[in-house]
Amino acid sequence: MARYIDEILQPGERVLYSTNAHWIFYFPAIVAWIVALAFLVLMPQATAEGLRVLSLIAAGVVALAALYWTIKGWFHRFTTETDVTNLRVVHKTGFIKRRTFEMALDKVESVDVDQSILGRILNYGDVTIRGVGEGIEKITTVDSPLAFRSSITTR
């Protein structure tokens, strides 16, 4: 499947920087997989047969939730594109219901980065792009937000 940016490039336009949603979207799935594994590890140590069965059922239920969150996180990352070309900033989310945002680089007034402590450690954050007469667009949980900001503001 072709990337969205490849389908909309204008003649003479080239991609300077591409980023995606950060892997932190997988965090609920990672925690759930660890919990499911813990239930499986503790199952043989249960003294009663009923506790073993209950532990196995709990591991199965948590594994199903982990699988759901894994697929949800993957699909979000797969359907989200954020690119900077030599002419504009393009952000696309969604697959069937698609939402796109495009702003010409010469219309960008400011680019703000908001990072939590965990975001600073893991290198993700929210980027707010303010445009002259274009409004405000907030792109959440961007991987390497400072590099993304630099690619917009450096000309």
JSON list of C-alpha atoms in Angstrom, two decimals:
[
{"chain": "A", "resi": 1, "resn": "MET", "atom": "CA", "xyz": [0.00, 0.00, 0.00]},
{"chain": "A", "resi": 2, "resn": "ALA", "atom": "CA", "xyz": [1.42, 3.37, -1.01]},
{"chain": "A", "resi": 3, "resn": "ARG", "atom": "CA", "xyz": [1.94, 6.07, 1.55]},
{"chain": "A", "resi": 4, "resn": "TYR", "atom": "CA", "xyz": [-0.50, 8.98, 1.49]},
{"chain": "A", "resi": 5, "resn": "ILE", "atom": "CA", "xyz": [2.28, 11.54, 1.00]},
{"chain": "A", "resi": 6, "resn": "ASP", "atom": "CA", "xyz": [3.49, 9.73, -2.13]},
{"chain": "A", "resi": 7, "resn": "GLU", "atom": "CA", "xyz": [0.01, 10.07, -3.65]},
{"chain": "A", "resi": 8, "resn": "ILE", "atom": "CA", "xyz": [-0.30, 13.85, -3.07]},
{"chain": "A", "resi": 9, "resn": "LEU", "atom": "CA", "xyz": [3.17, 15.20, -3.87]},
{"chain": "A", "resi": 10, "resn": "GLN", "atom": "CA", "xyz": [3.11, 18.11, -6.29]},
{"chain": "A", "resi": 11, "resn": "PRO", "atom": "CA", "xyz": [5.64, 18.42, -9.15]},
{"chain": "A", "resi": 12, "resn": "GLY", "atom": "CA", "xyz": [8.98, 19.56, -7.69]},
{"chain": "A", "resi": 13, "resn": "GLU", "atom": "CA", "xyz": [7.90, 18.77, -4.12]},
{"chain": "A", "resi": 14, "resn": "ARG", "atom": "CA", "xyz": [10.04, 16.38, -2.09]},
{"chain": "A", "resi": 15, "resn": "VAL", "atom": "CA", "xyz": [9.74, 14.89, 1.39]},
{"chain": "A", "resi": 16, "resn": "LEU", "atom": "CA", "xyz": [12.29, 16.33, 3.83]},
{"chain": "A", "resi": 17, "resn": "TYR", "atom": "CA", "xyz": [11.20, 14.62, 7.06]},
{"chain": "A", "resi": 18, "resn": "SER", "atom": "CA", "xyz": [8.80, 11.84, 8.04]},
{"chain": "A", "resi": 19, "resn": "THR", "atom": "CA", "xyz": [7.74, 10.79, 11.50]},
{"chain": "A", "resi": 20, "resn": "ASN", "atom": "CA", "xyz": [5.03, 8.69, 13.06]},
{"chain": "A", "resi": 21, "resn": "ALA", "atom": "CA", "xyz": [3.15, 8.19, 16.28]},
{"chain": "A", "resi": 22, "resn": "HIS", "atom": "CA", "xyz": [5.48, 7.06, 19.07]},
{"chain": "A", "resi": 23, "resn": "TRP", "atom": "CA", "xyz": [5.57, 3.43, 20.19]},
{"chain": "A", "resi": 24, "resn": "ILE", "atom": "CA", "xyz": [4.09, 4.51, 23.56]},
{"chain": "A", "resi": 25, "resn": "PHE", "atom": "CA", "xyz": [0.72, 3.61, 22.00]},
{"chain": "A", "resi": 26, "resn": "TYR", "atom": "CA", "xyz": [1.76, 0.00, 22.67]},
{"chain": "A", "resi": 27, "resn": "PHE", "atom": "CA", "xyz": [2.23, 0.59, 26.41]},
{"chain": "A", "resi": 28, "resn": "PRO", "atom": "CA", "xyz": [-1.21, -0.77, 27.52]},
{"chain": "A", "resi": 29, "resn": "ALA", "atom": "CA", "xyz": [-0.59, -3.87, 25.40]},
{"chain": "A", "resi": 30, "resn": "ILE", "atom": "CA", "xyz": [2.89, -4.37, 26.86]},
{"chain": "A", "resi": 31, "resn": "VAL", "atom": "CA", "xyz": [1.55, -4.17, 30.41]},
{"chain": "A", "resi": 32, "resn": "ALA", "atom": "CA", "xyz": [-1.29, -6.57, 29.60]},
{"chain": "A", "resi": 33, "resn": "TRP", "atom": "CA", "xyz": [1.10, -9.10, 28.00]},
{"chain": "A", "resi": 34, "resn": "ILE", "atom": "CA", "xyz": [3.27, -8.98, 31.14]},
{"chain": "A", "resi": 35, "resn": "VAL", "atom": "CA", "xyz": [0.23, -9.56, 33.36]},
{"chain": "A", "resi": 36, "resn": "ALA", "atom": "CA", "xyz": [-0.94, -12.49, 31.18]},
{"chain": "A", "resi": 37, "resn": "LEU", "atom": "CA", "xyz": [2.54, -14.00, 31.35]},
{"chain": "A", "resi": 38, "resn": "ALA", "atom": "CA", "xyz": [2.56, -13.55, 35.15]},
{"chain": "A", "resi": 39, "resn": "PHE", "atom": "CA", "xyz": [-0.73, -15.47, 35.41]},
{"chain": "A", "resi": 40, "resn": "LEU", "atom": "CA", "xyz": [0.76, -18.30, 33.34]},
{"chain": "A", "resi": 41, "resn": "VAL", "atom": "CA", "xyz": [3.95, -18.41, 35.42]},
{"chain": "A", "resi": 42, "resn": "LEU", "atom": "CA", "xyz": [1.99, -18.45, 38.69]},
{"chain": "A", "resi": 43, "resn": "MET", "atom": "CA", "xyz": [-0.50, -21.10, 37.48]},
{"chain": "A", "resi": 44, "resn": "PRO", "atom": "CA", "xyz": [1.66, -24.18, 38.29]},
{"chain": "A", "resi": 45, "resn": "GLN", "atom": "CA", "xyz": [2.37, -22.81, 41.76]},
{"chain": "A", "resi": 46, "resn": "ALA", "atom": "CA", "xyz": [-1.32, -22.74, 42.69]},
{"chain": "A", "resi": 47, "resn": "THR", "atom": "CA", "xyz": [-2.16, -25.45, 45.24]},
{"chain": "A", "resi": 48, "resn": "ALA", "atom": "CA", "xyz": [-5.79, -26.00, 44.36]},
{"chain": "A", "resi": 49, "resn": "GLU", "atom": "CA", "xyz": [-6.97, -27.19, 40.94]},
{"chain": "A", "resi": 50, "resn": "GLY", "atom": "CA", "xyz": [-9.64, -24.46, 40.92]},
{"chain": "A", "resi": 51, "resn": "LEU", "atom": "CA", "xyz": [-6.96, -21.77, 41.31]},
{"chain": "A", "resi": 52, "resn": "ARG", "atom": "CA", "xyz": [-5.02, -23.21, 38.37]},
{"chain": "A", "resi": 53, "resn": "VAL", "atom": "CA", "xyz": [-8.08, -23.11, 36.16]},
{"chain": "A", "resi": 54, "resn": "LEU", "atom": "CA", "xyz": [-8.92, -19.59, 37.36]},
{"chain": "A", "resi": 55, "resn": "SER", "atom": "CA", "xyz": [-5.35, -18.47, 36.67]},
{"chain": "A", "resi": 56, "resn": "LEU", "atom": "CA", "xyz": [-5.50, -19.98, 33.17]},
{"chain": "A", "resi": 57, "resn": "ILE", "atom": "CA", "xyz": [-8.83, -18.25, 32.45]},
{"chain": "A", "resi": 58, "resn": "ALA", "atom": "CA", "xyz": [-7.48, -14.93, 33.75]},
{"chain": "A", "resi": 59, "resn": "ALA", "atom": "CA", "xyz": [-4.37, -15.30, 31.57]},
{"chain": "A", "resi": 60, "resn": "GLY", "atom": "CA", "xyz": [-6.59, -15.95, 28.55]},
{"chain": "A", "resi": 61, "resn": "VAL", "atom": "CA", "xyz": [-8.83, -12.94, 29.20]},
{"chain": "A", "resi": 62, "resn": "VAL", "atom": "CA", "xyz": [-5.87, -10.61, 29.76]},
{"chain": "A", "resi": 63, "resn": "ALA", "atom": "CA", "xyz": [-4.12, -12.01, 26.66]},
{"chain": "A", "resi": 64, "resn": "LEU", "atom": "CA", "xyz": [-7.23, -11.24, 24.59]},
{"chain": "A", "resi": 65, "resn": "ALA", "atom": "CA", "xyz": [-7.22, -7.66, 25.91]},
{"chain": "A", "resi": 66, "resn": "ALA", "atom": "CA", "xyz": [-3.48, -7.44, 25.17]},
{"chain": "A", "resi": 67, "resn": "LEU", "atom": "CA", "xyz": [-4.06, -8.69, 21.64]},
{"chain": "A", "resi": 68, "resn": "TYR", "atom": "CA", "xyz": [-6.79, -6.08, 21.13]},
{"chain": "A", "resi": 69, "resn": "TRP", "atom": "CA", "xyz": [-4.52, -3.26, 22.40]},
{"chain": "A", "resi": 70, "resn": "THR", "atom": "CA", "xyz": [-1.62, -4.53, 20.27]},
{"chain": "A", "resi": 71, "resn": "ILE", "atom": "CA", "xyz": [-3.73, -4.51, 17.11]},
{"chain": "A", "resi": 72, "resn": "LYS", "atom": "CA", "xyz": [-5.25, -1.13, 18.02]},
{"chain": "A", "resi": 73, "resn": "GLY", "atom": "CA", "xyz": [-1.78, 0.42, 18.59]},
{"chain": "A", "resi": 74, "resn": "TRP", "atom": "CA", "xyz": [-0.39, -1.09, 15.40]},
{"chain": "A", "resi": 75, "resn": "PHE", "atom": "CA", "xyz": [-3.37, 0.10, 13.35]},
{"chain": "A", "resi": 76, "resn": "HIS", "atom": "CA", "xyz": [-3.05, 3.62, 14.76]},
{"chain": "A", "resi": 77, "resn": "ARG", "atom": "CA", "xyz": [0.65, 3.76, 13.84]},
{"chain": "A", "resi": 78, "resn": "PHE", "atom": "CA", "xyz": [-0.02, 2.17, 10.44]},
{"chain": "A", "resi": 79, "resn": "THR", "atom": "CA", "xyz": [-2.72, 4.69, 9.52]},
{"chain": "A", "resi": 80, "resn": "THR", "atom": "CA", "xyz": [-0.95, 7.81, 10.82]},
{"chain": "A", "resi": 81, "resn": "GLU", "atom": "CA", "xyz": [1.54, 9.73, 8.68]},
{"chain": "A", "resi": 82, "resn": "THR", "atom": "CA", "xyz": [3.26, 13.00, 9.47]},
{"chain": "A", "resi": 83, "resn": "ASP", "atom": "CA", "xyz": [5.55, 14.50, 6.86]},
{"chain": "A", "resi": 84, "resn": "VAL", "atom": "CA", "xyz": [7.33, 17.75, 6.09]},
{"chain": "A", "resi": 85, "resn": "THR", "atom": "CA", "xyz": [8.03, 18.54, 2.45]},
{"chain": "A", "resi": 86, "resn": "ASN", "atom": "CA", "xyz": [9.87, 21.48, 0.98]},
{"chain": "A", "resi": 87, "resn": "LEU", "atom": "CA", "xyz": [6.46, 23.19, 0.57]},
{"chain": "A", "resi": 88, "resn": "ARG", "atom": "CA", "xyz": [4.14, 22.07, 3.39]},
{"chain": "A", "resi": 89, "resn": "VAL", "atom": "CA", "xyz": [3.40, 20.06, 6.52]},
{"chain": "A", "resi": 90, "resn": "VAL", "atom": "CA", "xyz": [1.08, 17.08, 5.98]},
{"chain": "A", "resi": 91, "resn": "HIS", "atom": "CA", "xyz": [-0.58, 15.02, 8.73]},
{"chain": "A", "resi": 92, "resn": "LYS", "atom": "CA", "xyz": [-2.96, 12.15, 7.97]},
{"chain": "A", "resi": 93, "resn": "THR", "atom": "CA", "xyz": [-4.84, 9.85, 10.34]},
{"chain": "A", "resi": 94, "resn": "GLY", "atom": "CA", "xyz": [-7.43, 7.17, 9.74]},
{"chain": "A", "resi": 95, "resn": "PHE", "atom": "CA", "xyz": [-8.10, 4.47, 7.21]},
{"chain": "A", "resi": 96, "resn": "ILE", "atom": "CA", "xyz": [-11.76, 4.45, 6.25]},
{"chain": "A", "resi": 97, "resn": "LYS", "atom": "CA", "xyz": [-12.59, 7.70, 8.00]},
{"chain": "A", "resi": 98, "resn": "ARG", "atom": "CA", "xyz": [-9.60, 9.81, 6.98]},
{"chain": "A", "resi": 99, "resn": "ARG", "atom": "CA", "xyz": [-8.62, 13.15, 8.50]},
{"chain": "A", "resi": 100, "resn": "THR", "atom": "CA", "xyz": [-5.89, 15.21, 6.88]},
{"chain": "A", "resi": 101, "resn": "PHE", "atom": "CA", "xyz": [-4.20, 18.47, 7.77]},
{"chain": "A", "resi": 102, "resn": "GLU", "atom": "CA", "xyz": [-1.95, 20.40, 5.41]},
{"chain": "A", "resi": 103, "resn": "MET", "atom": "CA", "xyz": [-0.29, 23.76, 5.94]},
{"chain": "A", "resi": 104, "resn": "ALA", "atom": "CA", "xyz": [2.08, 25.59, 3.64]},
{"chain": "A", "resi": 105, "resn": "LEU", "atom": "CA", "xyz": [5.46, 26.18, 5.29]},
{"chain": "A", "resi": 106, "resn": "ASP", "atom": "CA", "xyz": [5.31, 29.90, 4.51]},
{"chain": "A", "resi": 107, "resn": "LYS", "atom": "CA", "xyz": [2.04, 30.08, 6.51]},
{"chain": "A", "resi": 108, "resn": "VAL", "atom": "CA", "xyz": [3.55, 28.53, 9.67]},
{"chain": "A", "resi": 109, "resn": "GLU", "atom": "CA", "xyz": [3.76, 31.17, 12.39]},
{"chain": "A", "resi": 110, "resn": "SER", "atom": "CA", "xyz": [5.08, 29.03, 15.25]},
{"chain": "A", "resi": 111, "resn": "VAL", "atom": "CA", "xyz": [5.65, 25.42, 16.25]},
{"chain": "A", "resi": 112, "resn": "ASP", "atom": "CA", "xyz": [5.29, 24.53, 19.93]},
{"chain": "A", "resi": 113, "resn": "VAL", "atom": "CA", "xyz": [6.43, 21.26, 21.53]},
{"chain": "A", "resi": 114, "resn": "ASP", "atom": "CA", "xyz": [4.90, 19.95, 24.77]},
{"chain": "A", "resi": 115, "resn": "GLN", "atom": "CA", "xyz": [6.68, 17.04, 26.45]},
{"chain": "A", "resi": 116, "resn": "SER", "atom": "CA", "xyz": [6.01, 15.38, 29.80]},
{"chain": "A", "resi": 117, "resn": "ILE", "atom": "CA", "xyz": [8.87, 13.98, 31.87]},
{"chain": "A", "resi": 118, "resn": "LEU", "atom": "CA", "xyz": [8.22, 10.52, 30.41]},
{"chain": "A", "resi": 119, "resn": "GLY", "atom": "CA", "xyz": [8.01, 12.12, 26.97]},
{"chain": "A", "resi": 120, "resn": "ARG", "atom": "CA", "xyz": [11.44, 13.69, 27.46]},
{"chain": "A", "resi": 121, "resn": "ILE", "atom": "CA", "xyz": [12.89, 10.36, 28.55]},
{"chain": "A", "resi": 122, "resn": "LEU", "atom": "CA", "xyz": [11.30, 8.35, 25.73]},
{"chain": "A", "resi": 123, "resn": "ASN", "atom": "CA", "xyz": [11.50, 11.15, 23.11]},
{"chain": "A", "resi": 124, "resn": "TYR", "atom": "CA", "xyz": [7.86, 11.81, 22.30]},
{"chain": "A", "resi": 125, "resn": "GLY", "atom": "CA", "xyz": [5.51, 14.75, 22.72]},
{"chain": "A", "resi": 126, "resn": "ASP", "atom": "CA", "xyz": [2.71, 16.87, 21.32]},
{"chain": "A", "resi": 127, "resn": "VAL", "atom": "CA", "xyz": [3.40, 19.41, 18.59]},
{"chain": "A", "resi": 128, "resn": "THR", "atom": "CA", "xyz": [1.13, 22.42, 18.05]},
{"chain": "A", "resi": 129, "resn": "ILE", "atom": "CA", "xyz": [1.44, 24.22, 14.72]},
{"chain": "A", "resi": 130, "resn": "ARG", "atom": "CA", "xyz": [0.03, 27.74, 14.51]},
{"chain": "A", "resi": 131, "resn": "GLY", "atom": "CA", "xyz": [-0.57, 29.15, 11.08]},
{"chain": "A", "resi": 132, "resn": "VAL", "atom": "CA", "xyz": [-1.08, 32.69, 9.82]},
{"chain": "A", "resi": 133, "resn": "GLY", "atom": "CA", "xyz": [-4.76, 32.69, 8.88]},
{"chain": "A", "resi": 134, "resn": "GLU", "atom": "CA", "xyz": [-4.70, 28.89, 8.92]},
{"chain": "A", "resi": 135, "resn": "GLY", "atom": "CA", "xyz": [-5.65, 28.14, 12.52]},
{"chain": "A", "resi": 136, "resn": "ILE", "atom": "CA", "xyz": [-4.05, 25.81, 15.02]},
{"chain": "A", "resi": 137, "resn": "GLU", "atom": "CA", "xyz": [-3.34, 22.10, 14.62]},
{"chain": "A", "resi": 138, "resn": "LYS", "atom": "CA", "xyz": [-2.20, 19.84, 17.46]},
{"chain": "A", "resi": 139, "resn": "ILE", "atom": "CA", "xyz": [-0.49, 16.58, 16.57]},
{"chain": "A", "resi": 140, "resn": "THR", "atom": "CA", "xyz": [-0.30, 14.28, 19.59]},
{"chain": "A", "resi": 141, "resn": "THR", "atom": "CA", "xyz": [2.31, 11.73, 20.63]},
{"chain": "A", "resi": 142, "resn": "VAL", "atom": "CA", "xyz": [4.81, 12.48, 17.87]},
{"chain": "A", "resi": 143, "resn": "ASP", "atom": "CA", "xyz": [8.05, 10.52, 17.79]},
{"chain": "A", "resi": 144, "resn": "SER", "atom": "CA", "xyz": [11.09, 12.85, 18.04]},
{"chain": "A", "resi": 145, "resn": "PRO", "atom": "CA", "xyz": [9.08, 16.08, 18.34]},
{"chain": "A", "resi": 146, "resn": "LEU", "atom": "CA", "xyz": [12.12, 18.40, 18.49]},
{"chain": "A", "resi": 147, "resn": "ALA", "atom": "CA", "xyz": [13.50, 17.01, 15.23]},
{"chain": "A", "resi": 148, "resn": "PHE", "atom": "CA", "xyz": [10.02, 17.37, 13.71]},
{"chain": "A", "resi": 149, "resn": "ARG", "atom": "CA", "xyz": [9.83, 20.99, 14.85]},
{"chain": "A", "resi": 150, "resn": "SER", "atom": "CA", "xyz": [13.32, 21.68, 13.47]},
{"chain": "A", "resi": 151, "resn": "SER", "atom": "CA", "xyz": [12.37, 20.24, 10.09]},
{"chain": "A", "resi": 152, "resn": "ILE", "atom": "CA", "xyz": [9.47, 22.71, 9.91]},
{"chain": "A", "resi": 153, "resn": "THR", "atom": "CA", "xyz": [11.26, 25.81, 11.17]},
{"chain": "A", "resi": 154, "resn": "THR", "atom": "CA", "xyz": [14.62, 25.29, 9.40]},
{"chain": "A", "resi": 155, "resn": "ARG", "atom": "CA", "xyz": [14.59, 26.54, 5.83]}
]
